[in-house]
PDB file of C-alpha atoms in Angstrom:
ATOM      1  CA  TRP N   1       2.798  12.889  48.867  1.00 83.00           C
ATOM      2  CA  LEU N   2       2.778  14.457  52.291  1.00 88.00           C
ATOM      3  CA  GLY N   3       4.368  12.695  55.258  1.00 86.00           C
ATOM      4  CA  ARG N   4       6.675  13.100  58.227  1.00 87.00           C
ATOM      5  CA  TRP N   5      10.387  12.446  58.498  1.00 87.00           C
ATOM      6  CA  GLY N   6      12.058  12.492  61.915  1.00 85.00           C
ATOM      7  CA  GLY N   7       9.028  14.234  63.383  1.00 87.00           C
ATOM      8  CA  ILE N   8       9.075  16.967  60.713  1.00 90.00           C
ATOM      9  CA  ASP N   9       6.397  17.485  58.036  1.00 91.00           C
ATOM     10  CA  CYS N  10       7.765  16.805  54.563  1.00 91.00           C
ATOM     11  CA  VAL N  11       6.849  15.946  50.982  1.00 89.00           C
ATOM     12  CA  TYR N  12       7.870  12.597  49.526  1.00 86.00           C
ATOM     13  CA  GLY N  13       8.442  12.221  45.796  1.00 88.00           C
ATOM     14  CA  ILE N  14       9.841   9.775  43.234  1.00 86.00           C
ATOM     15  CA  ALA N  15      11.699  10.843  40.131  1.00 83.00           C
ATOM     16  CA  LYS N  16      12.187   8.738  37.006  1.00 80.00           C
ATOM     17  CA  ASP N  17      14.705   9.424  34.260  1.00 74.00           C
ATOM     18  CA  LEU N  18      12.728   9.613  30.999  1.00 70.00           C
ATOM     19  CA  THR N  19      15.680  10.694  28.843  1.00 72.00           C
ATOM     20  CA  GLN N  20      15.806   7.475  26.807  1.00 74.00           C
ATOM     21  CA  GLN N  21      12.044   7.340  26.300  1.00 69.00           C
ATOM     22  CA  GLN N  22      11.972  10.974  25.250  1.00 70.00           C
ATOM     23  CA  ALA N  23      14.845  10.420  22.822  1.00 72.00           C
ATOM     24  CA  ALA N  24      12.979   7.439  21.318  1.00 67.00           C
ATOM     25  CA  VAL N  25       9.802   9.521  20.927  1.00 67.00           C
ATOM     26  CA  GLU N  26      11.718  12.351  19.262  1.00 75.00           C
ATOM     27  CA  LYS N  27      13.430   9.900  16.893  1.00 74.00           C
ATOM     28  CA  PHE N  28      10.073   8.345  15.965  1.00 72.00           C
ATOM     29  CA  ASN N  29       8.564  11.786  15.362  1.00 74.00           C
ATOM     30  CA  ARG N  30      11.453  12.763  13.068  1.00 81.00           C
ATOM     31  CA  ILE N  31      11.156   9.548  11.038  1.00 78.00           C
ATOM     32  CA  PHE N  32       7.364   9.850  10.901  1.00 83.00           C
ATOM     33  CA  GLU N  33       7.341  13.473   9.756  1.00 86.00           C
ATOM     34  CA  SER N  34      10.224  13.233   7.266  1.00 86.00           C
ATOM     35  CA  ASN N  35       9.058  10.010   5.595  1.00 89.00           C
ATOM     36  CA  PRO N  36       8.252  10.724   1.918  1.00 91.00           C
ATOM     37  CA  ALA N  37       5.393   8.198   2.026  1.00 92.00           C
ATOM     38  CA  PRO N  38       2.020   9.187   3.527  1.00 95.00           C
ATOM     39  CA  MET N  39       1.808   7.962   7.134  1.00 93.00           C
ATOM     40  CA  ALA N  40      -0.966   8.133   9.711  1.00 94.00           C
ATOM     41  CA  LEU N  41      -1.817   7.161  13.284  1.00 93.00           C
ATOM     42  CA  ASN N  42      -5.397   6.138  14.074  1.00 93.00           C
ATOM     43  CA  SER N  43      -6.942   5.102  17.363  1.00 93.00           C
ATOM     44  CA  MET N  44      -7.974   1.450  17.145  1.00 90.00           C
ATOM     45  CA  ASP N  45     -10.951   2.168  19.407  1.00 91.00           C
ATOM     46  CA  THR N  46     -12.428   5.261  17.752  1.00 92.00           C
ATOM     47  CA  ARG N  47     -10.742   4.934  14.308  1.00 92.00           C
ATOM     48  CA  LYS N  48     -10.041   8.684  14.489  1.00 95.00           C
ATOM     49  CA  PHE N  49      -6.826  10.140  13.098  1.00 95.00           C
ATOM     50  CA  THR N  50      -4.526  11.268  15.890  1.00 93.00           C
ATOM     51  CA  GLU N  51      -1.570  12.226  13.677  1.00 94.00           C
ATOM     52  CA  VAL N  52      -0.566  12.370  10.003  1.00 95.00           C
ATOM     53  CA  ASN N  53       2.676  13.405   8.360  1.00 95.00           C
ATOM     54  CA  SER N  54       3.270  16.132   5.782  1.00 94.00           C
ATOM     55  CA  ALA N  55       3.421  13.614   2.925  1.00 94.00           C
ATOM     56  CA  PHE N  56      -0.113  12.461   3.829  1.00 95.00           C
ATOM     57  CA  LEU N  57      -1.441  16.031   3.710  1.00 96.00           C
ATOM     58  CA  LYS N  58       0.342  16.838   0.463  1.00 95.00           C
ATOM     59  CA  LYS N  59      -0.735  13.647  -1.305  1.00 95.00           C
ATOM     60  CA  LEU N  60      -4.410  13.865  -0.292  1.00 95.00           C
ATOM     61  CA  GLY N  61      -4.768  17.660  -0.320  1.00 96.00           C
ATOM     62  CA  TYR N  62      -6.060  18.142   3.237  1.00 96.00           C
ATOM     63  CA  THR N  63      -4.923  20.397   6.073  1.00 96.00           C
ATOM     64  CA  ARG N  64      -4.037  18.881   9.438  1.00 94.00           C
ATOM     65  CA  ASP N  65      -7.120  20.469  11.045  1.00 95.00           C
ATOM     66  CA  GLU N  66      -9.365  18.773   8.476  1.00 96.00           C
ATOM     67  CA  ILE N  67      -7.918  15.343   9.302  1.00 96.00           C
ATOM     68  CA  ILE N  68      -7.154  15.142  13.036  1.00 96.00           C
ATOM     69  CA  GLY N  69     -10.104  13.900  15.069  1.00 95.00           C
ATOM     70  CA  LYS N  70     -11.940  12.581  11.999  1.00 96.00           C
ATOM     71  CA  THR N  71     -12.303   9.018  10.728  1.00 94.00           C
ATOM     72  CA  ALA N  72     -11.577   7.735   7.222  1.00 93.00           C
ATOM     73  CA  ILE N  73     -15.318   7.110   6.845  1.00 92.00           C
ATOM     74  CA  GLU N  74     -16.193  10.711   7.735  1.00 94.00           C
ATOM     75  CA  LEU N  75     -13.652  11.969   5.215  1.00 94.00           C
ATOM     76  CA  GLY N  76     -14.633   9.437   2.533  1.00 93.00           C
ATOM     77  CA  LEU N  77     -10.993   8.449   2.042  1.00 94.00           C
ATOM     78  CA  PHE N  78     -11.649   4.924   0.788  1.00 92.00           C
ATOM     79  CA  ALA N  79     -13.232   4.572  -2.645  1.00 91.00           C
ATOM     80  CA  HIS N  80     -14.328   1.049  -1.722  1.00 91.00           C
ATOM     81  CA  PRO N  81     -15.409   0.857   1.971  1.00 87.00           C
ATOM     82  CA  GLU N  82     -15.120  -2.939   1.983  1.00 90.00           C
ATOM     83  CA  GLN N  83     -11.348  -2.541   1.514  1.00 88.00           C
ATOM     84  CA  ARG N  84     -11.163  -0.388   4.653  1.00 86.00           C
ATOM     85  CA  ARG N  85     -13.204  -2.937   6.624  1.00 89.00           C
ATOM     86  CA  ALA N  86     -10.936  -5.768   5.486  1.00 90.00           C
ATOM     87  CA  ALA N  87      -7.809  -3.791   6.465  1.00 88.00           C
ATOM     88  CA  VAL N  88      -9.198  -2.932   9.921  1.00 87.00           C
ATOM     89  CA  GLU N  89     -10.227  -6.549  10.503  1.00 89.00           C
ATOM     90  CA  GLN N  90      -6.791  -7.817   9.556  1.00 90.00           C
ATOM     91  CA  LEU N  91      -5.154  -5.275  11.872  1.00 89.00           C
ATOM     92  CA  ARG N  92      -7.423  -6.412  14.707  1.00 88.00           C
ATOM     93  CA  GLN N  93      -6.778 -10.109  14.132  1.00 90.00           C
ATOM     94  CA  LYS N  94      -3.097 -10.144  13.205  1.00 93.00           C
ATOM     95  CA  GLY N  95      -1.821  -6.808  14.494  1.00 90.00           C
ATOM     96  CA  ARG N  96      -0.404  -5.891  11.095  1.00 91.00           C
ATOM     97  CA  ILE N  97      -1.087  -5.615   7.383  1.00 92.00           C
ATOM     98  CA  ALA N  98       1.358  -5.773   4.478  1.00 92.00           C
ATOM     99  CA  ASP N  99       1.019  -5.260   0.725  1.00 92.00           C
ATOM    100  CA  PHE N 100      -2.659  -4.442   1.162  1.00 91.00           C
ATOM    101  CA  GLU N 101      -3.912  -2.787  -2.037  1.00 91.00           C
ATOM    102  CA  VAL N 102      -6.630  -0.140  -1.710  1.00 91.00           C
ATOM    103  CA  LYS N 103      -8.058   2.713  -3.749  1.00 93.00           C
ATOM    104  CA  VAL N 104      -7.930   6.046  -1.879  1.00 94.00           C
ATOM    105  CA  LYS N 105      -9.836   9.238  -2.681  1.00 95.00           C
ATOM    106  CA  ALA N 106      -8.061  12.588  -2.339  1.00 95.00           C
ATOM    107  CA  LYS N 107      -9.914  15.716  -1.205  1.00 95.00           C
ATOM    108  CA  ASP N 108     -10.442  16.852  -4.814  1.00 95.00           C
ATOM    109  CA  GLY N 109     -11.927  13.459  -5.755  1.00 94.00           C
ATOM    110  CA  THR N 110      -8.809  12.101  -7.465  1.00 94.00           C
ATOM    111  CA  LEU N 111      -8.539   8.339  -7.052  1.00 94.00           C
ATOM    112  CA  LEU N 112      -5.157   6.948  -6.009  1.00 95.00           C
ATOM    113  CA  ASP N 113      -3.995   3.343  -5.999  1.00 94.00           C
ATOM    114  CA  GLY N 114      -2.093   2.551  -2.834  1.00 92.00           C
ATOM    115  CA  ILE N 115      -0.279  -0.329  -1.195  1.00 93.00           C
ATOM    116  CA  PHE N 116      -0.758  -0.172   2.586  1.00 92.00           C
ATOM    117  CA  HIS N 117       1.507  -1.462   5.324  1.00 94.00           C
ATOM    118  CA  GLY N 118       0.513  -1.095   8.947  1.00 92.00           C
ATOM    119  CA  GLU N 119       1.019  -2.260  12.494  1.00 93.00           C
ATOM    120  CA  VAL N 120      -0.797  -1.882  15.790  1.00 92.00           C
ATOM    121  CA  ILE N 121       1.369   0.020  18.285  1.00 89.00           C
ATOM    122  CA  GLU N 122       0.780   1.656  21.652  1.00 85.00           C
ATOM    123  CA  ASN N 123       0.452   5.418  21.428  1.00 80.00           C
ATOM    124  CA  LEU N 124      -0.109   7.439  24.598  1.00 75.00           C
ATOM    125  CA  GLY N 125      -1.307   4.308  26.354  1.00 78.00           C
ATOM    126  CA  GLU N 126      -3.859   3.185  23.783  1.00 86.00           C
ATOM    127  CA  PRO N 127      -3.629   0.825  20.785  1.00 91.00           C
ATOM    128  CA  SER N 128      -3.200   2.699  17.535  1.00 91.00           C
ATOM    129  CA  ALA N 129      -2.790   1.746  13.902  1.00 92.00           C
ATOM    130  CA  LEU N 130       0.399   3.104  12.341  1.00 93.00           C
ATOM    131  CA  THR N 131      -0.039   2.934   8.565  1.00 93.00           C
ATOM    132  CA  LEU N 132       2.083   3.813   5.553  1.00 94.00           C
ATOM    133  CA  MET N 133       0.851   4.087   1.966  1.00 94.00           C
ATOM    134  CA  MET N 134       2.950   3.615  -1.143  1.00 93.00           C
ATOM    135  CA  ASP N 135       1.347   5.415  -4.092  1.00 93.00           C
ATOM    136  CA  ILE N 136       1.319   3.060  -7.095  1.00 91.00           C
ATOM    137  CA  THR N 137      -1.120   5.104  -9.202  1.00 86.00           C
ATOM    138  CA  GLU N 138       1.423   5.909 -11.908  1.00 88.00           C
ATOM    139  CA  ARG N 139       2.719   2.330 -11.972  1.00 86.00           C
ATOM    140  CA  LYS N 140      -0.837   1.021 -12.449  1.00 84.00           C
ATOM    141  CA  ARG N 141      -1.466   3.568 -15.207  1.00 84.00           C
ATOM    142  CA  MET N 142       1.696   2.504 -17.034  1.00 86.00           C
ATOM    143  CA  GLU N 143       0.854  -1.192 -16.626  1.00 84.00           C
ATOM    144  CA  LYS N 144      -2.606  -0.557 -18.099  1.00 82.00           C
ATOM    145  CA  ALA N 145      -1.152   1.414 -21.013  1.00 85.00           C
ATOM    146  CA  LEU N 146       1.369  -1.367 -21.657  1.00 83.00           C
ATOM    147  CA  ARG N 147      -1.358  -4.028 -21.637  1.00 85.00           C
ATOM    148  CA  GLU N 148      -3.461  -1.977 -24.046  1.00 83.00           C
ATOM    149  CA  SER N 149      -0.445  -1.453 -26.303  1.00 83.00           C
ATOM    150  CA  GLU N 150       0.383  -5.162 -26.227  1.00 81.00           C
ATOM    151  CA  ASP N 151      -3.235  -6.089 -26.971  1.00 81.00           C
ATOM    152  CA  LYS N 152      -3.312  -3.640 -29.883  1.00 82.00           C
ATOM    153  CA  LEU N 153      -0.034  -4.975 -31.266  1.00 78.00           C
ATOM    154  CA  ALA N 154      -1.206  -8.555 -30.839  1.00 75.00           C
ATOM    155  CA  GLY N 155      -4.426  -7.724 -32.677  1.00 77.00           C
ATOM    156  CA  ILE N 156      -2.502  -6.188 -35.576  1.00 76.00           C
ATOM    157  CA  VAL N 157      -0.034  -9.081 -35.831  1.00 72.00           C
ATOM    158  CA  ASP N 158      -2.810 -11.655 -35.450  1.00 71.00           C
ATOM    159  CA  SER N 159      -4.661 -10.149 -38.399  1.00 74.00           C
ATOM    160  CA  ILE N 160      -1.672 -10.583 -40.752  1.00 75.00           C
ATOM    161  CA  THR N 161      -2.551 -13.204 -43.375  1.00 77.00           C
ATOM    162  CA  ASP N 162       0.914 -14.778 -43.332  1.00 81.00           C
ATOM    163  CA  HIS N 163       1.973 -17.432 -40.850  1.00 78.00           C
ATOM    164  CA  MET N 164       4.109 -15.905 -38.063  1.00 80.00           C
ATOM    165  CA  SER N 165       5.645 -17.422 -34.949  1.00 82.00           C
ATOM    166  CA  MET N 166       8.473 -16.905 -32.467  1.00 82.00           C
ATOM    167  CA  MET N 167      10.694 -19.466 -30.786  1.00 85.00           C
ATOM    168  CA  ASP N 168      13.229 -19.374 -27.974  1.00 87.00           C
ATOM    169  CA  GLU N 169      16.871 -20.459 -28.035  1.00 86.00           C
ATOM    170  CA  GLU N 170      15.820 -24.081 -27.527  1.00 87.00           C
ATOM    171  CA  HIS N 171      13.602 -23.986 -30.625  1.00 85.00           C
ATOM    172  CA  THR N 172      10.389 -24.054 -28.582  1.00 91.00           C
ATOM    173  CA  ILE N 173       7.548 -22.012 -30.058  1.00 89.00           C
ATOM    174  CA  VAL N 174       6.602 -19.281 -27.566  1.00 88.00           C
ATOM    175  CA  TRP N 175       4.139 -17.317 -29.717  1.00 82.00           C
ATOM    176  CA  ALA N 176       2.167 -17.877 -32.915  1.00 84.00           C
ATOM    177  CA  ASN N 177      -0.379 -15.750 -34.759  1.00 83.00           C
ATOM    178  CA  GLY N 178      -3.864 -16.900 -35.727  1.00 81.00           C
ATOM    179  CA  VAL N 179      -2.853 -18.073 -39.211  1.00 84.00           C
ATOM    180  CA  ALA N 180      -0.074 -20.261 -37.797  1.00 85.00           C
ATOM    181  CA  ARG N 181      -2.420 -21.754 -35.213  1.00 82.00           C
ATOM    182  CA  GLN N 182      -4.984 -22.509 -37.941  1.00 82.00           C
ATOM    183  CA  MET N 183      -2.365 -24.145 -40.150  1.00 83.00           C
ATOM    184  CA  PHE N 184      -0.526 -26.168 -37.526  1.00 83.00           C
ATOM    185  CA  GLY N 185      -3.061 -26.565 -34.721  1.00 83.00           C
ATOM    186  CA  PRO N 186      -4.252 -24.512 -31.700  1.00 82.00           C
ATOM    187  CA  ASP N 187      -1.684 -26.179 -29.418  1.00 86.00           C
ATOM    188  CA  LEU N 188       1.256 -24.949 -31.492  1.00 85.00           C
ATOM    189  CA  VAL N 189       2.737 -22.816 -28.675  1.00 87.00           C
ATOM    190  CA  GLY N 190       4.974 -24.918 -26.448  1.00 86.00           C
ATOM    191  CA  LYS N 191       6.024 -27.379 -29.134  1.00 85.00           C
ATOM    192  CA  LYS N 192       9.474 -27.732 -30.624  1.00 83.00           C
ATOM    193  CA  CYS N 193       9.464 -26.053 -34.025  1.00 75.00           C
ATOM    194  CA  TYR N 194      10.664 -29.100 -35.997  1.00 67.00           C
ATOM    195  CA  SER N 195       7.996 -31.411 -34.637  1.00 67.00           C
ATOM    196  CA  ALA N 196       5.334 -28.711 -34.906  1.00 59.00           C
ATOM    197  CA  TYR N 197       5.984 -27.815 -38.532  1.00 60.00           C
ATOM    198  CA  HIS N 198       7.076 -31.218 -39.835  1.00 58.00           C
ATOM    199  CA  GLY N 199       4.631 -33.483 -37.990  1.00 54.00           C
TER     200      GLY N 199
END
């Protein structure tokens, strides 16, 4: 600002060393961009994306220009909008979310299962949601295939006309097929084998 010093016109100014803040920002940017998990920053007020990392773009198939300045609703990112509303509400109330499971839609329509973690932070002077998504699509697919395989195996074993059962090292029955349950009672599992089979 303009002023006078010793009767002479002068300009007054204040300088502040921002080296540490700048170093912290650069470190955050490096971590954000290099993280292999999709990450995003959204304004809490407008819900618009202000930044996303490369993993986000690669996983969902968008370009940066297609994402920045848009909201998840405009892009149709959430397969179930009620999940997005619940996540936003939790961020507003608690300032963070953890292990929040949602189904996300990529640009080509592919549905992805994700676990979201997020926290409200200050970004350029305004509250923003910093979120990270762990893609568990393959894990869910394998779990489903395993359940189907187990159900199929159980159906095959259960249809065997001979009595079959399994017990643990303490001689407690942990599994029995339908024939065994018919012969020795529906509450066979959980009993000690000697008492179950010998009354």
